[in-house]
Coordinates of C-alpha atoms in Angstrom, one line a residue:
Chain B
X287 CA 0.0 0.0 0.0
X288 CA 2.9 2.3 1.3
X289 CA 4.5 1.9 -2.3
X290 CA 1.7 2.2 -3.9
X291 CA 1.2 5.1 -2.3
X292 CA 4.3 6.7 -3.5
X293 CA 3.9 5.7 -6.9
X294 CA 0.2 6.9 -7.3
X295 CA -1.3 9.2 -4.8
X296 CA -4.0 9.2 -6.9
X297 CA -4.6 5.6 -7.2
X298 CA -4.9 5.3 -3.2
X299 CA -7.4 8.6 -3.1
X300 CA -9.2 6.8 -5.6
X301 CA -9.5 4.2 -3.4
X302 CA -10.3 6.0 -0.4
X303 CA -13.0 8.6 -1.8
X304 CA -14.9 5.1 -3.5
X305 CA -14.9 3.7 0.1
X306 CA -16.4 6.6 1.2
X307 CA -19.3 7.1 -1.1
X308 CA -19.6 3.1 -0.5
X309 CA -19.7 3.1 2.9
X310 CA -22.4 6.3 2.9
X311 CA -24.8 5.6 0.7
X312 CA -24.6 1.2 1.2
X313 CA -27.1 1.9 4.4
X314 CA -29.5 3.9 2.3
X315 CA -30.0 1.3 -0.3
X316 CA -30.5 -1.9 2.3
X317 CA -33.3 0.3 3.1
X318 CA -34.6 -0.2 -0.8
X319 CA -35.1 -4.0 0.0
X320 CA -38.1 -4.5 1.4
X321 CA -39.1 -1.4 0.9
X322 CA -42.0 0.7 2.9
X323 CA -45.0 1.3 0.3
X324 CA -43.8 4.4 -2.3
X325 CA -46.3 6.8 -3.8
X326 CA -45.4 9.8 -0.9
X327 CA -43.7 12.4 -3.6
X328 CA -40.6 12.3 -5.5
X329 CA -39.4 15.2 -2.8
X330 CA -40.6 13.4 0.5
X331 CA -38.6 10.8 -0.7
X332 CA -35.4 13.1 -1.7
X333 CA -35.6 14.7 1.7
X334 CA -35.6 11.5 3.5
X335 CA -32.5 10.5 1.2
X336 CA -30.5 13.4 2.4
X337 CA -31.6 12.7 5.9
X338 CA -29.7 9.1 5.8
X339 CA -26.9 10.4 3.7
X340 CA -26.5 13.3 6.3
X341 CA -26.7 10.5 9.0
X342 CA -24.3 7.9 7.7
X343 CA -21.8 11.2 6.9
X344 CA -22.3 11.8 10.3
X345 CA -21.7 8.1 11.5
X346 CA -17.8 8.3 9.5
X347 CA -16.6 11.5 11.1
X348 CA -16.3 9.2 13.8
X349 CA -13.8 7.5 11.8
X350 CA -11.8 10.2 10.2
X351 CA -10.8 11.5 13.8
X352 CA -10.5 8.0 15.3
X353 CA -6.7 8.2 14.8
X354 CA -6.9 4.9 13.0
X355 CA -3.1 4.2 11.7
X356 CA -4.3 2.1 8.7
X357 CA -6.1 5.1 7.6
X358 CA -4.2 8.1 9.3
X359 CA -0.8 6.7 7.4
X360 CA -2.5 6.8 3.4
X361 CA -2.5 11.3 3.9
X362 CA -1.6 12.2 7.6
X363 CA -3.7 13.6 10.6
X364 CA -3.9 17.1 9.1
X365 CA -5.5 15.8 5.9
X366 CA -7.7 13.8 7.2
X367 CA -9.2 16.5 9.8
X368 CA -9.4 18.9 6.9
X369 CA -11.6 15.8 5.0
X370 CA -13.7 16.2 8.3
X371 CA -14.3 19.9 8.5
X372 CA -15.2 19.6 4.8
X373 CA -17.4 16.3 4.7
X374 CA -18.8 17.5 8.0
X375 CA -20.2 21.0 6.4
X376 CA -21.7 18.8 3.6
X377 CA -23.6 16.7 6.3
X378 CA -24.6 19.4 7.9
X379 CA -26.3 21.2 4.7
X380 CA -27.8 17.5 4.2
X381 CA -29.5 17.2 7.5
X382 CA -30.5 20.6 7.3
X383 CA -32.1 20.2 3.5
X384 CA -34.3 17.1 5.0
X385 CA -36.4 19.2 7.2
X386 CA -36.4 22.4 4.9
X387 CA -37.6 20.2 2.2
X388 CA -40.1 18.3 3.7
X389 CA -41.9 21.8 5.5
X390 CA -41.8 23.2 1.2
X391 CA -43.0 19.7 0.3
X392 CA -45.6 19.1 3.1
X393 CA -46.4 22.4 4.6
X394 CA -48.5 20.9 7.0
X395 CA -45.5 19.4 8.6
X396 CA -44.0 23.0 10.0
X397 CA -46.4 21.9 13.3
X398 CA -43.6 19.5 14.0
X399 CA -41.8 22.3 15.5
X400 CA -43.8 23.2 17.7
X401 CA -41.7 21.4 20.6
X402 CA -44.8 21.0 23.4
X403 CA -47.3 19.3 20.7
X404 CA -45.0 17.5 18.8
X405 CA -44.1 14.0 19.2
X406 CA -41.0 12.7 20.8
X407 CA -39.8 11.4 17.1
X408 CA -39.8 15.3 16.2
X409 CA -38.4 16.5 18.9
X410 CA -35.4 14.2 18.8
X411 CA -34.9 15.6 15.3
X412 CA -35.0 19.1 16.7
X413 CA -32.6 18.5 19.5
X414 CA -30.3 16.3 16.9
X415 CA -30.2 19.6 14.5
X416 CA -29.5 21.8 17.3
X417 CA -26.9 19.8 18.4
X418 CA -25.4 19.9 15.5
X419 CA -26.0 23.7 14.4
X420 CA -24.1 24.4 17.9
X421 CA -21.6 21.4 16.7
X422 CA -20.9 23.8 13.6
X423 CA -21.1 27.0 14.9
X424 CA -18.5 26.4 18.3
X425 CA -16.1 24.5 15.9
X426 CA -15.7 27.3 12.7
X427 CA -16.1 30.4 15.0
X428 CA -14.7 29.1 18.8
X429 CA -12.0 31.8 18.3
X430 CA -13.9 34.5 17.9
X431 CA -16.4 33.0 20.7
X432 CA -13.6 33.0 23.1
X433 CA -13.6 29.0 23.6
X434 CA -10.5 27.4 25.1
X435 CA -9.3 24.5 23.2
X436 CA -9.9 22.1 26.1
X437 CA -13.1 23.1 27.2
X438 CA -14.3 23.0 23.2
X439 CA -12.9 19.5 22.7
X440 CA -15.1 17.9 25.5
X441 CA -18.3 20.0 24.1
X442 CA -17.3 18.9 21.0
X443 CA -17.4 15.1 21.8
X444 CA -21.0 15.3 23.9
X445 CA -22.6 17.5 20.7
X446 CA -21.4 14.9 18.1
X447 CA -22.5 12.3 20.3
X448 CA -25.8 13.8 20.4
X449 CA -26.4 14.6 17.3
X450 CA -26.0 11.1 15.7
X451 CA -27.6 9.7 18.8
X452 CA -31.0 12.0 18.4
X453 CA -30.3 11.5 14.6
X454 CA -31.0 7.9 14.7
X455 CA -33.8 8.0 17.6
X456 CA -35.5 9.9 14.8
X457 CA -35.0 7.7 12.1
X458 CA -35.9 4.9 14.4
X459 CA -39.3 6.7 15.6
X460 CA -40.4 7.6 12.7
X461 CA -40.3 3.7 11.2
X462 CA -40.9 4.1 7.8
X463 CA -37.7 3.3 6.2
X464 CA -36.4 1.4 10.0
X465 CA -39.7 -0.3 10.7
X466 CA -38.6 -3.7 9.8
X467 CA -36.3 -4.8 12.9
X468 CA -33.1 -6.4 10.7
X469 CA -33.6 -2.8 9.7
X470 CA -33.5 -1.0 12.9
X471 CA -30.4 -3.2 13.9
X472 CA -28.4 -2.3 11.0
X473 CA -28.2 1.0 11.4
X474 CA -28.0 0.8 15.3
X475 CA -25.2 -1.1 15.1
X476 CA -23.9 1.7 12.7
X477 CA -24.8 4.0 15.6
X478 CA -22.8 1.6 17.8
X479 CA -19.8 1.5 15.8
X480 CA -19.8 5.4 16.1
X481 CA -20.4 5.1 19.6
X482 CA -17.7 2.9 20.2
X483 CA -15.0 4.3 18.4
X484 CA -15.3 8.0 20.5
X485 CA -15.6 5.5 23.5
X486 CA -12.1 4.2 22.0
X487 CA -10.5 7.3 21.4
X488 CA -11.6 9.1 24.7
X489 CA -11.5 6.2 27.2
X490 CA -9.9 2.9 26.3
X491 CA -7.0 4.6 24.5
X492 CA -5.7 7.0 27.2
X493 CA -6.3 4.3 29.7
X494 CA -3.7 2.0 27.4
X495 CA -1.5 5.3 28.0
X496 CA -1.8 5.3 31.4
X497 CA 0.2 1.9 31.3
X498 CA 2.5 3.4 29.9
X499 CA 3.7 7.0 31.9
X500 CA 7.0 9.5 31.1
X501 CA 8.5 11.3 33.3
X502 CA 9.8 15.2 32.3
X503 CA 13.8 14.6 32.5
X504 CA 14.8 18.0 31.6
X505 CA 12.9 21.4 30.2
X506 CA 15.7 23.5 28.0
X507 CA 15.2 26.8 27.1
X508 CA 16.2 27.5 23.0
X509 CA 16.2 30.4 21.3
X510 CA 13.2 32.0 19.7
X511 CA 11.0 31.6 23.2
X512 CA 11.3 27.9 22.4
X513 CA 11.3 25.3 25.3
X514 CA 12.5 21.4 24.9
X515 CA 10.9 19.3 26.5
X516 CA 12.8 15.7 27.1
X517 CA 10.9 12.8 28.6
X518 CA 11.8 9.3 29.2
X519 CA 9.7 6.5 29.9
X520 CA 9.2 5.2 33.0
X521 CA 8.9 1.4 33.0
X522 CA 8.6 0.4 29.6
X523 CA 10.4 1.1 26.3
X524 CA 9.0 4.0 24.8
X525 CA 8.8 4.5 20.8
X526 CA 10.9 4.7 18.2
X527 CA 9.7 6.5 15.8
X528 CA 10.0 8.1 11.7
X529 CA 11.4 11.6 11.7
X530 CA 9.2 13.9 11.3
X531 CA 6.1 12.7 13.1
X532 CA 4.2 14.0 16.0
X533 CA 2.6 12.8 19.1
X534 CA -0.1 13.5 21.6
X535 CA 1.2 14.8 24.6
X536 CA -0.7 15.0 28.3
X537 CA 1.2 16.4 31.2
X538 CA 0.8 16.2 34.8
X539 CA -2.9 15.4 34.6
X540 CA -4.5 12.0 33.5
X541 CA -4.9 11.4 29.7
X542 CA -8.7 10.7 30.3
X543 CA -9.5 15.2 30.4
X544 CA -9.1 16.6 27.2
X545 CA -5.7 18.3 27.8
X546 CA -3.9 16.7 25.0
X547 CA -2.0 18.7 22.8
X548 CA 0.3 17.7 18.9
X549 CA 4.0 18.2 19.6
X550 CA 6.8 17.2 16.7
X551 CA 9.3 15.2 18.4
X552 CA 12.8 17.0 17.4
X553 CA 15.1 14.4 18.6
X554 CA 16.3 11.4 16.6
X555 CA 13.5 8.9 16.0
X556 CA 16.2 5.7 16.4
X557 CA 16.6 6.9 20.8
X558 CA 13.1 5.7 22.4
X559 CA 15.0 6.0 25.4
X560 CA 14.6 9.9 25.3
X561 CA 12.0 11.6 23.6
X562 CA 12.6 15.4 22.9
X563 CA 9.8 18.1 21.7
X564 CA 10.7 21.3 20.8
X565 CA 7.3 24.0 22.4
X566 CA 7.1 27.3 21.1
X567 CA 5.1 29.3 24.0
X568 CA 2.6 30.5 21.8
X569 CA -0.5 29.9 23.8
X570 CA -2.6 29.2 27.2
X571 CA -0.6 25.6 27.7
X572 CA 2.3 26.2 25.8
X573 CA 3.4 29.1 27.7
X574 CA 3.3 27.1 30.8
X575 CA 5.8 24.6 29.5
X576 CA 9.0 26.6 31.0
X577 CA 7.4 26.0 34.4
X578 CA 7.2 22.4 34.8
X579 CA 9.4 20.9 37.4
X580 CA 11.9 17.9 36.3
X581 CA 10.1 14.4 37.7
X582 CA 6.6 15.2 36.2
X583 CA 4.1 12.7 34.7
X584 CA 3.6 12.9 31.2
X585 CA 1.6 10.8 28.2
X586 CA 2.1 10.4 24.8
X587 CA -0.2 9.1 22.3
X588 CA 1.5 8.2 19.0
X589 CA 3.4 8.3 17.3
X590 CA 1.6 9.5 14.7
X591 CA 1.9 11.7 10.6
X592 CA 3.3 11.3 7.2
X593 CA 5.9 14.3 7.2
X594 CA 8.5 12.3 7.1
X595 CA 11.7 11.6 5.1
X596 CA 11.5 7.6 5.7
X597 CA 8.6 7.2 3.5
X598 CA 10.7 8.2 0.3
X599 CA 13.7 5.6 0.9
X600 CA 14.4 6.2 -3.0
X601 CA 14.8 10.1 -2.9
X602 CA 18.2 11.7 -4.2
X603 CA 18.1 14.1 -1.6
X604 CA 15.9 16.3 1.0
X605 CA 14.8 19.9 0.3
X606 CA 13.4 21.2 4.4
X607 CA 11.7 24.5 4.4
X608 CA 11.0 25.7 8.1
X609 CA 9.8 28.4 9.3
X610 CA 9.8 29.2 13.1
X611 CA 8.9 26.8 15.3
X612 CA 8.4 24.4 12.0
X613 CA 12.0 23.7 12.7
X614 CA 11.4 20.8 15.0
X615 CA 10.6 18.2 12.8
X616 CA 13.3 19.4 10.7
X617 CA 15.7 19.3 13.5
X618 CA 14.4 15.9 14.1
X619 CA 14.8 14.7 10.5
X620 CA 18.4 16.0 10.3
X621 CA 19.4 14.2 13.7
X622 CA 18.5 10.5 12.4
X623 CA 20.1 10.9 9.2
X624 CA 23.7 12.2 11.0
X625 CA 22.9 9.1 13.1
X626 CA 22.3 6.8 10.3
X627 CA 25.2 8.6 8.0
X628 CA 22.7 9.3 5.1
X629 CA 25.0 10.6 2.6
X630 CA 22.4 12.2 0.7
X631 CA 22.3 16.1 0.5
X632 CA 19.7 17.9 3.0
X633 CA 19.2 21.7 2.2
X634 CA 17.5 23.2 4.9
X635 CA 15.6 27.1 3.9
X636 CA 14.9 28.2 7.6
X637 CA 13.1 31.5 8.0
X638 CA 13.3 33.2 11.5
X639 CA 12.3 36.9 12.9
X640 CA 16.1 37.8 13.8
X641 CA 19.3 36.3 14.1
X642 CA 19.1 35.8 17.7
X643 CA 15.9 33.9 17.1
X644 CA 16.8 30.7 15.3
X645 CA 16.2 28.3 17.4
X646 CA 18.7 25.1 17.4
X647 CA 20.9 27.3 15.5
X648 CA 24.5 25.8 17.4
X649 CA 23.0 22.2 16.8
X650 CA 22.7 22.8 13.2
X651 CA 25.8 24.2 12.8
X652 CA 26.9 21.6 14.1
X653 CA 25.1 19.0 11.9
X654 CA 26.9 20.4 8.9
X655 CA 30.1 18.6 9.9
X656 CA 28.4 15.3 9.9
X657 CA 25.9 15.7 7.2
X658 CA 26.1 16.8 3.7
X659 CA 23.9 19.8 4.8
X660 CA 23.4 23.0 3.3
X661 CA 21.8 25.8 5.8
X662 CA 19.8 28.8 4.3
X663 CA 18.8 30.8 7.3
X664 CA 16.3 33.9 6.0
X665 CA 15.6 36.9 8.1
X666 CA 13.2 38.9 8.2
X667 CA 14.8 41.8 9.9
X668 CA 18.6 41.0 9.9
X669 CA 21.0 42.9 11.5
X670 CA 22.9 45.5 9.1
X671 CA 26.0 43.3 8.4
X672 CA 23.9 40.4 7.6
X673 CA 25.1 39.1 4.0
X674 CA 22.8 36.5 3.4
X675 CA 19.1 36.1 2.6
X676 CA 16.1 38.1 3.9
X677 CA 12.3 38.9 3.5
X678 CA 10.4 36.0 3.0
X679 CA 10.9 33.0 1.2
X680 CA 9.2 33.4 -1.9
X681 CA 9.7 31.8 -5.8
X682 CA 12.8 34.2 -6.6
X683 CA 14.7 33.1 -3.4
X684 CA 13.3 29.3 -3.8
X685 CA 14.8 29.1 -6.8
X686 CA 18.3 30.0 -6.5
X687 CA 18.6 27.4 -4.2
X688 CA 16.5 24.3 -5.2
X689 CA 18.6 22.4 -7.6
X690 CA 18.4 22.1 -11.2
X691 CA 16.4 18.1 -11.2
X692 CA 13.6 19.6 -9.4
X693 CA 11.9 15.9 -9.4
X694 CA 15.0 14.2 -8.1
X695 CA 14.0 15.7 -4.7
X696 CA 11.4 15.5 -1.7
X697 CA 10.0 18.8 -0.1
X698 CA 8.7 19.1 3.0
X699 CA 7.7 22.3 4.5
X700 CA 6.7 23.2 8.0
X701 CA 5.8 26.7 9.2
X702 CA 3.1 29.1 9.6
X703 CA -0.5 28.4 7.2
X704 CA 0.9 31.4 5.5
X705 CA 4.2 30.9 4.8
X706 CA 3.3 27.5 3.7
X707 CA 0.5 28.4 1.2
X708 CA 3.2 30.8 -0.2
X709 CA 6.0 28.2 -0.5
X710 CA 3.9 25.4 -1.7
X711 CA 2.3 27.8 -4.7
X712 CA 5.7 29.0 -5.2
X713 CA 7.4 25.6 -5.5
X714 CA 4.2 24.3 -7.9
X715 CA 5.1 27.7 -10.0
X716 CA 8.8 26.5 -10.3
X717 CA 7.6 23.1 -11.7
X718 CA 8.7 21.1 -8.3
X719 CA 6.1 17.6 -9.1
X720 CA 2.8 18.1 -6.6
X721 CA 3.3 14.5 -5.6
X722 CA 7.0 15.7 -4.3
X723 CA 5.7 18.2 -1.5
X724 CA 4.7 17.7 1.8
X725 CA 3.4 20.1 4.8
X726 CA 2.1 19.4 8.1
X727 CA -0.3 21.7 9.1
X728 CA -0.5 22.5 12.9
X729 CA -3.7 23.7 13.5
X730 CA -5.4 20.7 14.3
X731 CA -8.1 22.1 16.4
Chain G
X207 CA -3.2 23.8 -3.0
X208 CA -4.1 20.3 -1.7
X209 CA -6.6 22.1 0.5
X210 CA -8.0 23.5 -2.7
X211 CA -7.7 20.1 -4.5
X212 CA -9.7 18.3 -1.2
X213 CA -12.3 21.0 -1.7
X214 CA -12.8 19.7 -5.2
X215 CA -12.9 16.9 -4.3
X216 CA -15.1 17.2 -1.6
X217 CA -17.4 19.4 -4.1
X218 CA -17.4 16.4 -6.7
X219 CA -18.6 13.3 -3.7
X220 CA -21.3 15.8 -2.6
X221 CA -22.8 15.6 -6.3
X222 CA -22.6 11.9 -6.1
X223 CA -24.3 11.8 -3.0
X224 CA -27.0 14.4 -3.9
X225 CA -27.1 12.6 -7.3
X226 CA -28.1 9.0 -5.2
X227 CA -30.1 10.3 -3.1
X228 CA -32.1 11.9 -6.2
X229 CA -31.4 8.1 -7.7
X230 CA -33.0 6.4 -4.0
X231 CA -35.8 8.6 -4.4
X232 CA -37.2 8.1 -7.8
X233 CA -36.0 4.6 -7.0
X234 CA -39.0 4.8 -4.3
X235 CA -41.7 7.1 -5.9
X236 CA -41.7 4.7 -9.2
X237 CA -45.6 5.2 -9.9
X238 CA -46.5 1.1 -10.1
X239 CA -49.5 0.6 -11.9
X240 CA -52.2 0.2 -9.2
X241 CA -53.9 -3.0 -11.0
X242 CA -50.5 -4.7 -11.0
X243 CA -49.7 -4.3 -7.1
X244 CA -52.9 -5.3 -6.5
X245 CA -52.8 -8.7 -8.5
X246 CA -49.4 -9.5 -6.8
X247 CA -50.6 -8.8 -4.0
X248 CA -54.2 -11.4 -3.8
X249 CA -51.4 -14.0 -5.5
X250 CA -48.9 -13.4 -2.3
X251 CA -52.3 -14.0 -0.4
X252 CA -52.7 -17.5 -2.4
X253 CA -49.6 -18.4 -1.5
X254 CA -50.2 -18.4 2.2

């Protein structure tokens, strides 16, 4: 699959988007055998189609933000939430045509909102489609709203949980298309699958983490406000892990609250003895980072993404754009190949505020003598003696660096949405393959 | 870019989606003639 993968992207999206539309509308068309009696309007019908498309969307975003390896490893974690905020806007308008349509259809139906008189089969679907209007609305505007990440995460969970769960109690009340009981299991155990996996991800899988603790070893301050943090497992082996990838990480707290945050790992992915992440204090937990005492209880869940060098074995060399913080992987990737003695050339195009601010810059220096590496730093305000590149990284500056066999290379960038949006169009405008590129996106929430 | 080409994608399953459920739905309103449900149905009753 994994080579597959790298020879055709598109073959394994294929793949993946069939499943998809087989796995939503499968349910729909079990309801066509033994069907209830026809003959209620093309649109009565249509509505009610929407309604279990909507519903069986619903069901799978419990499955695009399971974590599932199988699945998480074809694209990576940031893909596959951006599948979900996109898939879960088109089961949103779904579930919100069903109604609309019917009341156009059937105007006699609007007397189903009236909550006091209607029946319990209506009023779960009005509870369901608040749920999930609130579901929507805290999710694309909780910035603006004010909402902690934390707090947002656990409303999150209950709303999605109650929206399929009202979702189906209306399906199931209303009997038409789940009278028959073979019927009414199907789709309950469809419910149940979605159930369980939100049970998996929220309960059994941090209490498999708590079997398996860290302790904090050391907290080093870098450059650029950025703090390492270096755990080591206490009474089991730790991870290895590809360079590049990310894990969940709890502190000091058990992994059962929501308080679990993404953190590249910067050290080398061979050494699960020590596990290094490099925090930029940024926000409510990160700036707490530089406080915690030596000695305290950490989790990790992972590890986990596709931003990573060892996928392309075959590749005559590494292009690493960072910006930032989105040095840490890079730091991570350049570690494990000193270790291993790659002798393949790395360029690394690191864009930082200042010179002061470019964080791991002694380590990387120091990674030239042991790598065939090739350091770019870019500053956007140097000092006045500073000869080399500023600004931003953009096409003109890209291309006096990439070499000449654009395809003989892999790209991986990792800094700001910005920045990356502008390096990505900027390296697709200097002909660098599509397939060849690779970004991990941070804002997971 | 690959944000842009998910969106496309995105755009493109919601037709075929829309497109089955249009597809379920004339699938269920098929007008059978009357005369012929009925007949089937007083030769299920036979059967029993």
């Amino acid at each position: 699959m994994r080579r597959l993968l790298m020879h055709s992207p598109i073959a394994i999206a294929l793949f993946w988007i069939g499943a998809y539309l087989f796995l939503t509308t499968l349910p729909l068309f079990i309801l066509l055998i033994y069907p209830p009696p026809g003959g209620r309007g093309f649109w009565i019908e249509f509505s009610v189609a929407l309604g279990f498309i909507g519903l069986a969307m619903m069901v799978l975003q419990f499955v695009a933000t399971a974590r599932i390896n199988r699945i998480e490893a074809s694209y990576g974690i940031d893909i596959l939430l951006q599948f979900h905020r996109y898939t879960s806007l088109v089961a949103f308008f779904m579930v919100l045509l069903h109604p609309v349509m019917l009341f156009i259809a059937q105007p006699e139906t609007l007397s189903l909102l009236n909550f006091f008189t209607a029946p319990w089969r209506a009023r779960m679907a009005v509870l369901g489609t608040l749920a999930f209007i609130a579901l929507v609305v805290t999710t694309i505007w909780r910035k603006p709203l004010g909402i902690p990440y934390e707090p947002w995460r656990t409303s999150h969970t209950v709303l999605s949980v109650l929206a399929v769960g009202l979702g189906f109690g209306h399906a199931i009340g209303v009997g038409n298309y789940l009278g028959l009981f073979w019927k009414a299991v199907l789709w309950g155990a469809i419910a149940l699958t979605a159930l369980w996996l939100i049970v998996y991800v929220r309960l059994v899988k941090p209490w498999l983490m708590m079997r398996k603790p860290y302790l904090v070893e050391e907290v080093i301050p870098e450059r650029g406000n950025v703090w390492t943090l270096a755990l080591r497992p206490w009474g089991h082996e730790g991870f290895c892990f590809q360079p590049g990838q990310f894990a969940w990480l709890t502190l000091d707290i058990t992994p059962l609250s929501m308080r679990e945050h993404p953190f590249s790992m910067s050290s080398s992915g061979d050494h699960s003895e020590r596990i290094e992440f490099g925090i930029k204090a940024l926000g409510d937990f990160t700036n707490t980072v530089k406080d915690i005492k030596p000695g305290t209880k950490a989790y990790l869940d992972g590890p986990y993404g596709v931003f990573t060098v060892d996928r392309y074995q075959d590749a005559a060399g590494f292009v690493l754009i960072a910006g930032g913080i989105g040095i840490t992987p890079m730091m991570s990737i350049l570690l494990t190949a000193a270790e291993r003695q790659d002798d393949r050339p790395y360029l690394l195009i690191y864009a930082s505020k200042t010179w002061d601010d470019i964080t791991f810059r002694e380590n990387l220096e120091e990674l030239k003598d042991k790598l065939n590496l090739t350091i770019v730093p870019v500053l956007r305000e140097p000092p006045e003696e500073w000869m080399g590149e500023q600004g931003y990284v953009d096409k003109d500056l890209l291309a006096r660096y990439i070499p000449k066999h654009k395809g003989s290379r892999q790209y991986f960038i990792c800094a700001a949405p910005k920045m990356m949006d502008q390096v990505e169009r900027a390296l697709h405008d200097l002909d660098v393959p599509v397939t060849n590129v690779h970004m991990e996106h941070f804002n997971l929430a | 870019m690959r944000y842009s080409i998910m969106l496309q994608v995105v755009g493109s399953m919601t037709l075929v989606l829309v497109g089955t459920g249009a597809f379920f739905a004339w699938l269920q309103n098929r007008s059978a003639p009357s005369q012929t449900i009925e007949l089937q149905t007083k030769e299920n009753q036979s059967r029993f």
